[in-house]
Each structure stands twice: as structure tokens, then as C-alpha cells.
Coordinates of C-alpha atoms and ligand atoms in Angstrom, one line a residue:
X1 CA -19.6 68.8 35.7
X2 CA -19.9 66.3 38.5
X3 CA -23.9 65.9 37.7
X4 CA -23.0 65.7 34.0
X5 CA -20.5 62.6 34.8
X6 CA -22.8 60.5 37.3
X7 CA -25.6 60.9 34.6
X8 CA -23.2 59.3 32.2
X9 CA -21.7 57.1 34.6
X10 CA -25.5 55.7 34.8
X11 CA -26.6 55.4 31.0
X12 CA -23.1 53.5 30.6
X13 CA -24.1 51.4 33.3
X14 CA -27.2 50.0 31.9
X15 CA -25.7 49.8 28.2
X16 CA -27.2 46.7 26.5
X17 CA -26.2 45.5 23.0
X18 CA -27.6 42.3 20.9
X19 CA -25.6 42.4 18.0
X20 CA -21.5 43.0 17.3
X21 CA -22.5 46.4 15.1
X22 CA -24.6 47.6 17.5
X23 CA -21.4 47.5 20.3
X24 CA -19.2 49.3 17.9
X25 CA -22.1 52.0 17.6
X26 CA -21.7 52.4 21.7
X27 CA -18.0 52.4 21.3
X28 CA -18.4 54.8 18.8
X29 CA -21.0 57.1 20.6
X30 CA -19.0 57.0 24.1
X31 CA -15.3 56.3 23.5
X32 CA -14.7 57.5 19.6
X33 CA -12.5 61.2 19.8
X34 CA -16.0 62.9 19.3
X35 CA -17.5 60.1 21.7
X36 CA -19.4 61.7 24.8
X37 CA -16.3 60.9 27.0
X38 CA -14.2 62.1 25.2
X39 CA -16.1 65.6 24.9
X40 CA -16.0 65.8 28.9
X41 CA -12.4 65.5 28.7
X42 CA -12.5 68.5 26.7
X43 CA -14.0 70.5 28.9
X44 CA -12.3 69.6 32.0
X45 CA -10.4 72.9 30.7
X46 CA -12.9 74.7 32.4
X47 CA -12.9 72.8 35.6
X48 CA -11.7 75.5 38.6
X49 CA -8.3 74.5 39.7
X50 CA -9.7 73.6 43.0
X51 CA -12.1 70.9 41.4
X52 CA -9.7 69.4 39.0
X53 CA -8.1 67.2 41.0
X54 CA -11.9 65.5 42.1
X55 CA -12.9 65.7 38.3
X56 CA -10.1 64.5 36.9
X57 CA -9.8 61.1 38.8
X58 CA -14.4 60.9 38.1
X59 CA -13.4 61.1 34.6
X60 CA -10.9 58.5 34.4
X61 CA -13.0 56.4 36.5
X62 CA -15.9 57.1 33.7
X63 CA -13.8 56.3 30.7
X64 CA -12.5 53.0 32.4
X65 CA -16.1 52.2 33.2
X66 CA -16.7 52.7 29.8
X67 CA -14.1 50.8 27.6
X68 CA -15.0 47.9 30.5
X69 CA -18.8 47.5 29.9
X70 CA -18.4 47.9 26.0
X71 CA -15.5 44.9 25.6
X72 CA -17.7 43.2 28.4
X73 CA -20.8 43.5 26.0
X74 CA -18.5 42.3 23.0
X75 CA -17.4 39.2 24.7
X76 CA -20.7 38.4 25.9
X77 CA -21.7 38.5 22.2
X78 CA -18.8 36.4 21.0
X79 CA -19.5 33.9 24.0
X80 CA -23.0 33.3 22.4
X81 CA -21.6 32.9 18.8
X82 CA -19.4 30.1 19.4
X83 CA -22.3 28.1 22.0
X84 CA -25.0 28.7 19.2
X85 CA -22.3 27.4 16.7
X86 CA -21.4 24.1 18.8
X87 CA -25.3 23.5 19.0
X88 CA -24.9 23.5 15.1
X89 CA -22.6 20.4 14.7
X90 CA -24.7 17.8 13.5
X91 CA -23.3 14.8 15.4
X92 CA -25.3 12.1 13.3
X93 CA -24.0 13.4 10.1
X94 CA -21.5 10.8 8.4
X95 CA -17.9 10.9 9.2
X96 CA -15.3 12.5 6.7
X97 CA -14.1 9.8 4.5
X98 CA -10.4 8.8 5.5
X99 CA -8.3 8.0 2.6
X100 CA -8.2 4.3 1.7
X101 CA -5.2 2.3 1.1
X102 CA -5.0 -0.2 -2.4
X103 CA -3.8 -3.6 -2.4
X104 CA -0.7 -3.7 -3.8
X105 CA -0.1 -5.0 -7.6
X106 CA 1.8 -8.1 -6.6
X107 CA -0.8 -9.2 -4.3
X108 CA -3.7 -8.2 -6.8
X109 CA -2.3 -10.7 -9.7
X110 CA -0.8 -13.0 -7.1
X111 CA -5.0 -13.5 -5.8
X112 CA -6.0 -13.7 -9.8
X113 CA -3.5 -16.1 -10.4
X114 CA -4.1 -18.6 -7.4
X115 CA -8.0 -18.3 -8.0
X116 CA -7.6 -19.8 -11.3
X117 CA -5.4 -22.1 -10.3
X118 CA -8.0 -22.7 -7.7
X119 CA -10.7 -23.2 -10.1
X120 CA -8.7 -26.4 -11.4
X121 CA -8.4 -28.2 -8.1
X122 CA -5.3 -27.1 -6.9
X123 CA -4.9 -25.7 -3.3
X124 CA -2.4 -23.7 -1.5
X125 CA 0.9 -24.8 0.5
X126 CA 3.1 -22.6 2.1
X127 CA 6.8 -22.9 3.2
X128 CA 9.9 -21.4 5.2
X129 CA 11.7 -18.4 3.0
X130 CA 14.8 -19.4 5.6
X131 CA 15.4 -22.8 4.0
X132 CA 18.7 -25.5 3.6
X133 CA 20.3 -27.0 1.4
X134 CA 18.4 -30.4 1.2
X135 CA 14.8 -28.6 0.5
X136 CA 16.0 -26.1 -2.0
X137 CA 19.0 -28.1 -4.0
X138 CA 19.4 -31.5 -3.1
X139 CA 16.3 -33.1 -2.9
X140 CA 15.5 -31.6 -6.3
X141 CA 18.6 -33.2 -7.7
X142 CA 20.8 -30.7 -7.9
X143 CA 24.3 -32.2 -8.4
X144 CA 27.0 -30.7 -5.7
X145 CA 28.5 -28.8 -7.9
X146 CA 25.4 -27.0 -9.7
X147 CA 26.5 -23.4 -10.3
X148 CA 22.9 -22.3 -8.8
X149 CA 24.2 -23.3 -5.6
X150 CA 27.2 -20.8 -5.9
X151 CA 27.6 -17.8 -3.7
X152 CA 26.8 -15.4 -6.1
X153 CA 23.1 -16.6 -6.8
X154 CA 22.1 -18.1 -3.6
X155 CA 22.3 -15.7 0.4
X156 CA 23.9 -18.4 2.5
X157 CA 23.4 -17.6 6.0
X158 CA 25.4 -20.3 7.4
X159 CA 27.9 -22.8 6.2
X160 CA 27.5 -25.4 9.6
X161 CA 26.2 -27.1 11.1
X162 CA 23.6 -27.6 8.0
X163 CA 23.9 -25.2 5.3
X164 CA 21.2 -22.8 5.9
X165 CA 20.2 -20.1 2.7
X166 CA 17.7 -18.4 1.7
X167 CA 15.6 -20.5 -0.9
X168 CA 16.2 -19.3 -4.3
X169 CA 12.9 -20.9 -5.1
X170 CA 9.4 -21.7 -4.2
X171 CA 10.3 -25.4 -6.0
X172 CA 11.5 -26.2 -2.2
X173 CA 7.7 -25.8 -0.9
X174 CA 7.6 -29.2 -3.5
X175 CA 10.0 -31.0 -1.6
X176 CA 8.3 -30.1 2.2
X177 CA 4.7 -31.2 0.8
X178 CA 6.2 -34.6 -1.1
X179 CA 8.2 -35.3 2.1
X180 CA 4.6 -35.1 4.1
X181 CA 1.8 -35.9 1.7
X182 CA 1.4 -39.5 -0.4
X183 CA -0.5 -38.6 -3.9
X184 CA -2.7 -37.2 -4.7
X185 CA -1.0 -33.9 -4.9
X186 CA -2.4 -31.0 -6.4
X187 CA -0.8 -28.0 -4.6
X188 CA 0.4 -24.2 -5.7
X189 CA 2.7 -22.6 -3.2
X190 CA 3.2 -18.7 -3.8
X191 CA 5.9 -17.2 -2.2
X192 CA 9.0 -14.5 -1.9
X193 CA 12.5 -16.1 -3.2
X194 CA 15.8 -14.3 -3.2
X195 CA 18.8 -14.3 -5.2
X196 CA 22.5 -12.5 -4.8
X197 CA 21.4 -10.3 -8.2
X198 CA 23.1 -6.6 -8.6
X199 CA 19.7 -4.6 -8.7
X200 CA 18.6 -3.0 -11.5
X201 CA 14.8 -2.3 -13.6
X202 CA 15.2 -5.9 -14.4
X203 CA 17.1 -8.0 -11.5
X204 CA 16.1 -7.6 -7.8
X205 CA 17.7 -9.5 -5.0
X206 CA 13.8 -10.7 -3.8
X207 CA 10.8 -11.8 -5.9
X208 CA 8.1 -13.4 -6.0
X209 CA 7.5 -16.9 -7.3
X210 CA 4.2 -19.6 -7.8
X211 CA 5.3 -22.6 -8.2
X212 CA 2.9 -25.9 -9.0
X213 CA 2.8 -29.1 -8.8
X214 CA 0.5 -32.1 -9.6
X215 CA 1.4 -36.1 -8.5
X216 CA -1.2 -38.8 -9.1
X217 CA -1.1 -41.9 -10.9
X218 CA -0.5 -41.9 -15.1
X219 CA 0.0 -38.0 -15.0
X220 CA 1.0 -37.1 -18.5
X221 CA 2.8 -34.4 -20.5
X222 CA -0.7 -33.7 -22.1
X223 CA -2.2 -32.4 -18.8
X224 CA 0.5 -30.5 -18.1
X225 CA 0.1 -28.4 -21.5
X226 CA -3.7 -27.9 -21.1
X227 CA -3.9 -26.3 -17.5
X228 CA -0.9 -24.2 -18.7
X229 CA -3.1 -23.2 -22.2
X230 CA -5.9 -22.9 -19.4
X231 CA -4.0 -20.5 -17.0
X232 CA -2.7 -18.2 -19.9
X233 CA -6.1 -18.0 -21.9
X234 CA -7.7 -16.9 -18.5
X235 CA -5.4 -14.4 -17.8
X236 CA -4.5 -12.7 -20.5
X237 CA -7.2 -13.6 -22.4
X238 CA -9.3 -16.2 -25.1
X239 CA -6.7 -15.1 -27.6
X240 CA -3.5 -16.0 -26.3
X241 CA -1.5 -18.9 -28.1
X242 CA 1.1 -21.1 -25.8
X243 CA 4.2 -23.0 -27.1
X244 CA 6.7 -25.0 -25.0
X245 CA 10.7 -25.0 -25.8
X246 CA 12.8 -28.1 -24.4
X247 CA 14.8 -26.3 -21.5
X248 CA 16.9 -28.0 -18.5
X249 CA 15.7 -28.4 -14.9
X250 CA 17.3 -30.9 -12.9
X251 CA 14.0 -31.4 -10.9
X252 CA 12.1 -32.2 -14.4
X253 CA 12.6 -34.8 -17.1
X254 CA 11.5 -33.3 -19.7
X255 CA 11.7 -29.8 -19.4
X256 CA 10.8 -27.0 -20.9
X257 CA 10.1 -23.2 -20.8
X258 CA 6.9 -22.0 -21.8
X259 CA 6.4 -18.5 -23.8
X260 CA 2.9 -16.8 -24.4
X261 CA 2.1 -14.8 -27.6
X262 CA 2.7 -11.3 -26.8
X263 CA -0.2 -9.5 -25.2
X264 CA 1.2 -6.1 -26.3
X265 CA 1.6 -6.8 -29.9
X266 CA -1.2 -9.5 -30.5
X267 CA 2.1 -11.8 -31.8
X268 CA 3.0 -9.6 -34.6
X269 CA 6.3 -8.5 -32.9
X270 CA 7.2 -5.4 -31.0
X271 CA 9.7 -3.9 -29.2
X272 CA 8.8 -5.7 -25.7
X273 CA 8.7 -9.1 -27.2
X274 CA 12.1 -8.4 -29.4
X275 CA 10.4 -8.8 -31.9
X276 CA 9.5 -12.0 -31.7
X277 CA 6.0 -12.3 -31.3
X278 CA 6.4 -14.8 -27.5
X279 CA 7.4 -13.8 -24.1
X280 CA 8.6 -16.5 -21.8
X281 CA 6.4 -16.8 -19.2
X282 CA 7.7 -20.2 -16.9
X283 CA 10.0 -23.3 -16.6
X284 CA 8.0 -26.3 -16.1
X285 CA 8.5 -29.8 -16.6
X286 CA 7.4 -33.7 -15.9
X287 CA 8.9 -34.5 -12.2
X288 CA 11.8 -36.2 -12.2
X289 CA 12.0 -39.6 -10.8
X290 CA 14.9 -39.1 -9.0
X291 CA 13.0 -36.1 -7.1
X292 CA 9.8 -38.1 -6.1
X293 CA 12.2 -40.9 -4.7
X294 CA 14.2 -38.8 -2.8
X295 CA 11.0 -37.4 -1.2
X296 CA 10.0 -40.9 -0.5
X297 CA 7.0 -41.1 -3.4
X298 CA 7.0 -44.8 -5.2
X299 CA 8.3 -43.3 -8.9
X300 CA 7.2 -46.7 -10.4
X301 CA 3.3 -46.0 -9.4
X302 CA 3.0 -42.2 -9.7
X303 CA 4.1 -39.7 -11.9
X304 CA 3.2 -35.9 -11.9
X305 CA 4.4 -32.6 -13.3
X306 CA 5.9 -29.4 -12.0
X307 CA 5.9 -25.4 -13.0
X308 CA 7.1 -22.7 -11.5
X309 CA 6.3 -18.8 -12.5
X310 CA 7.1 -15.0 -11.3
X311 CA 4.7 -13.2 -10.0
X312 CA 6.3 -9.6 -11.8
X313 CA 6.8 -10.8 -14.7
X314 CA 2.9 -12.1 -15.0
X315 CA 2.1 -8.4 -13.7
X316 CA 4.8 -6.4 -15.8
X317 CA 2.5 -8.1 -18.7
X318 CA -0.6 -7.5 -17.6
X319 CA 0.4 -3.6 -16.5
X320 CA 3.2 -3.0 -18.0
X321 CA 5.8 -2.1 -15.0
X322 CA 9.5 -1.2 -16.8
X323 CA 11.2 -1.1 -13.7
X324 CA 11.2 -4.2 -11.2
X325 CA 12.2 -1.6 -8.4
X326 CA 9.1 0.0 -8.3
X327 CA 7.3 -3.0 -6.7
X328 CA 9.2 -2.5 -3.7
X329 CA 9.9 1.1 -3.7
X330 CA 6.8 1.7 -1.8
X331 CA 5.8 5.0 -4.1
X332 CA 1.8 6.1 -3.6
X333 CA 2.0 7.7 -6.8
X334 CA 2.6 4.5 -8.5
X335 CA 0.7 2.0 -6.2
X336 CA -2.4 4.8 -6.5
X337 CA -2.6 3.4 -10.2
X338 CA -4.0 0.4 -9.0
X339 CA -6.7 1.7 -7.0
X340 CA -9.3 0.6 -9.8
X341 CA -7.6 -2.8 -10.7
X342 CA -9.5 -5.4 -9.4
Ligands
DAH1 N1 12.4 -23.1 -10.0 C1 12.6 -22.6 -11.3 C2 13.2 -21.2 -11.2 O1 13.2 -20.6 -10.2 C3 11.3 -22.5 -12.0 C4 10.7 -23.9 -12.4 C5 11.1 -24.5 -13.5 C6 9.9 -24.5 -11.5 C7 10.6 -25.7 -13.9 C8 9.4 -25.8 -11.8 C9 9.8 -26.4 -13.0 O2 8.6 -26.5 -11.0 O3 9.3 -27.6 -13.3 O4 13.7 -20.7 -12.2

């Protein structure tokens, strides 16, 4: 018995295995209730008494031994798996694409409007959103008691020492460049406004405004109407019919509001356009004396005209938002439409 488990003890010893199946086979073969250990432990019944106790503690010995040296092949096997599969990664192979963000709609038609405002001469000015009272209202002849002024349209964020607001709108980036600049002016300011509005699909208490503006010597009506024709035919297309309405400003002298055929309906009238066949697109106007004086421009030499425009209401045209919320709602699903928009 002794002889049978040192020969056994020695074939276990050298047990060599190259492949995961071929380990289960030894398992199998030495450790399996039929395995070869196993059978001595069935005849240790026969062992004299005397013996026993030497035999018994060989063959525990042999079957530790055993389970040892076959999980010791299996590791060494699943060792060289996972080394050969590290020397598999192919560092020079390009990265996984990450996810890419989109611009967002307002800044998409914001860029197509200013480049074709661009393409007329016109450049960019910028101003404060924190603003006062002289730059948003005063200077652009509002009388003291305008009702835009009121507490329900405009944030005031102090009363004294000088009324400080948030500017209602971008017309204020007029008064800073008139203030600065002698003409020629040829300037379109974009820009975020805000107004005390309950919100809703079609108020928000912030938007988004362009506002331009052109001062130069004999400026006339006439110009006025043809780079507004020019800014609506490129973009909403070769099609598109203008017509100006006599409105009020009290920055402009005339006035009026401009309204583009509908580009849903082609002008025949639908739902969107009320039927009408228009949508008003902006309030624009010649400057008014008054204005250029009070920003120290010489009304008797130079004249000019003024427009300003919202940026959602150009994109609720050209995309067709309902909701003014879900500009600022910062939804994926919605701002994943865009991804394709140029
Ligand atoms: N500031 C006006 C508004 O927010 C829009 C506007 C109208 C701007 C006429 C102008 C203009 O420059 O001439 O409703």
C-alpha cells in the first residue's frame, strides 16, 4: 500500500498539462470518485489496524498533493491566457470615438444671421447685460414715464445710487457704440436681454436679441428696406416677400415692424401665420434725432437707421420650435436634432 502511494505520490509530482481540458482530464483521472485517489481510499479498508494510522495520514497527504498540483497547473494556464491576451491589444489602433456635443440652435442661427449681416459690412459690438437706466431708456428717448420702464417688464436690481436693471434690450449696445464712435457706424450687437414675463411656450424671462444699426451721412429709408429684403431672402430663402407696417419706437422716427411672408405656408395662410399669410419678424426704424444728439452725434450732418430682431423667433421659423422653454431646458433629445444643422 505504502509502495502503491509513493508511486503515485511521484506520477502526481511530475503532472504537466498545456491546455485547460487536458487539467480537467488529470482532475478527472486522480481526484474524480473513480479517480486513482480516490480508489486507494477504498482500499484503506484493508489496511491492518496497526498500519492505518501511517496510511491514513500518506493518503491525505497524497490527495492534498494532488488537488494542489492540479489547481497549481490550472492557474499556470490561466496566468498565460490573460499575458498572451494583453500582448493582443493593439495599442496603435484608433481610439473609441467619444460622443460629440452639437452647437446649440440659438448659437447655430445666431452665426447664420451675423454672417450675413457680415457679408454687408456690418461688424460686431458687444455690451453689459447688467446695464442703467441712461443706456437702456433714456438715451433712447424714452419719456420717464414709458410703461417699458415699469417693474413688471424690466429686473431692477437697484433703485440708488443710479438705477441699475437688467437691459430689456440689445438697442442699449446702440447707445454705448454712439457714445464712443463718430460715423461711420455699421455695427450688429447680438445679445441676451431679459424681461419680468410669467414663462410660458411663448414668453421667457431671457432672450436673445440682434440688434443693428447703420449712421453715415444721407442714410435713407430706402437702404434700410433693401438690407432687410437682403437679410430675409438669404435666410429663408430667394422667395420670401417683405412688407413694413408703421409701428412706434421712441428711439426711431419712422417706425415700423417688419413681417416676412410665411415660410410654412408659402403666404397662402396657415395656422402658424393666423392665417394671414406674414409673420412679424422685427421693429426697425430711421434713428431718431433726438437719440443721435443725446449720444453726442451732429443730427444735422448724419442720419442712420436702426433694427432690432429675436434670435427664437428667426429659429422657431426656420425649425419650427413651439415651445420657447425648450431652448433653455437643456434636453439632449431635443438639442440632438440639430446635430446635422449647419
Ligand atoms: N428694441 C426693440 C425691442 O426690443 C426692437 C427694435 C425696434 C430695435 C426698432 C430697433 C428698432 O433698433 O429700430 O422690441
Amino acid at each position: 500500500m505504502i509502495e502503491k502511494i509513493n508511486s503515485l505520490k511521484a506520477r502526481i509530482e511530475a503532472l504537466s498539462a498545456d491546455t485547460p481540458e487536458q487539467v480537467e482530464q488529470l482532475r478527472v483521472q486522480y481526484l474524480s470518485k473513480k479517480g486513482e485517489v480516490s480508489l486507494l481510499f477504498n482500499d484503506f479498508r484493508t489496511v491492518p489496524a496497526e498500519q492505518k494510522r501511517e496510511v491514513g495520514q500518506k493518503l491525505n497527504e497524497l490527495k492534498n498533493l494532488a488537488t494542489e498540483r492540479i489547481s497549481a497547473l490550472r492557474e499556470a494556464l490561466e496566468a498565460k491566457a490573460e499575458a498572451d491576451n494583453e500582448a493582443a491589444i493593439d495599442l496603435t489602433r484608433t481610439a473609441t470615438p467619444l460622443p460629440a456635443g452639437t452647437r446649440h440652435p440659438l448659437t447655430l442661427v445666431r452665426g447664420e444671421m451675423l454672417d450675413i449681416f457680415a457679408r454687408m459690412g456690418f461688424t460686431i459690438a458687444d455690451g453689459p447685460e447688467v446695464e442703467d437706466d441712461w443706456h437702456v431708456f433714456s438715451a433712447l428717448n424714452f419719456a420717464a414715464d414709458h410703461p417699458a420702464r415699469d417693474m413688471q417688464d424690466t429686473f431692477f436690481i437697484a433703485r440708488n445710487p443710479a438705477d441699475v436693471l437688467l437691459r430689456t434690450h440689445t438697442s442699449s449696445v446702440q447707445t454705448r457704440v454712439m457714445e464712443h464712435t463718430q460715423p461711420p457706424i455699421r455695427i450688429v450687437c447680438p445679445g441676451r436681454v431679459y424681461r419680468n414675463e410669467a414663462i410660458s411656450a411663448r414668453a421667457h424671462c431671457f432672450f436673445h436679441q440682434i440688434e443693428g444699426l447703420y449712421i453715415d451721412r444721407n442714410v435713407s429709408f430706402a437702404d434700410l428696406r433693401q438690407v432687410l429684403l437682403y437679410f430675409a431672402r438669404q435666410m429663408f430663402g430667394p422667395e420670401t416677400k417683405i412688407r413694413l407696417r408703421p409701428s412706434y419706437f421712441p428711439f426711431t422716427e419712422p417706425s415700423a415692424e417688419m413681417d416676412i411672408s410665411c415660410n410654412l405656408c408659402g403666404g397662402k395662410g396657415c395656422g402658424f401665420c393666423k392665417h394671414t399669410g406674414w409673420v412679424e419678424i422685427l421693429g426697425c426704424g430711421m434713428v431718431d434725432p433726438a437719440v443721435l444728439e443725446a449720444c453726442g452725434i451732429d443730427s444735422k450732418q448724419y442720419s442712420g437707421y436702426a433694427f432690432g430682431m429675436g434670435i427664437e423667433r428667426i429659429t422657431n421659423l426656420k425649425y419650427r420650435v413651439k415651445d420657447l422653454r425648450m431652448f433653455s431646458e437643456n434636453d439632449v433629445r431635443f438639442l440632438d436634432e440639430f446635430v446635422a444643422a449647419k
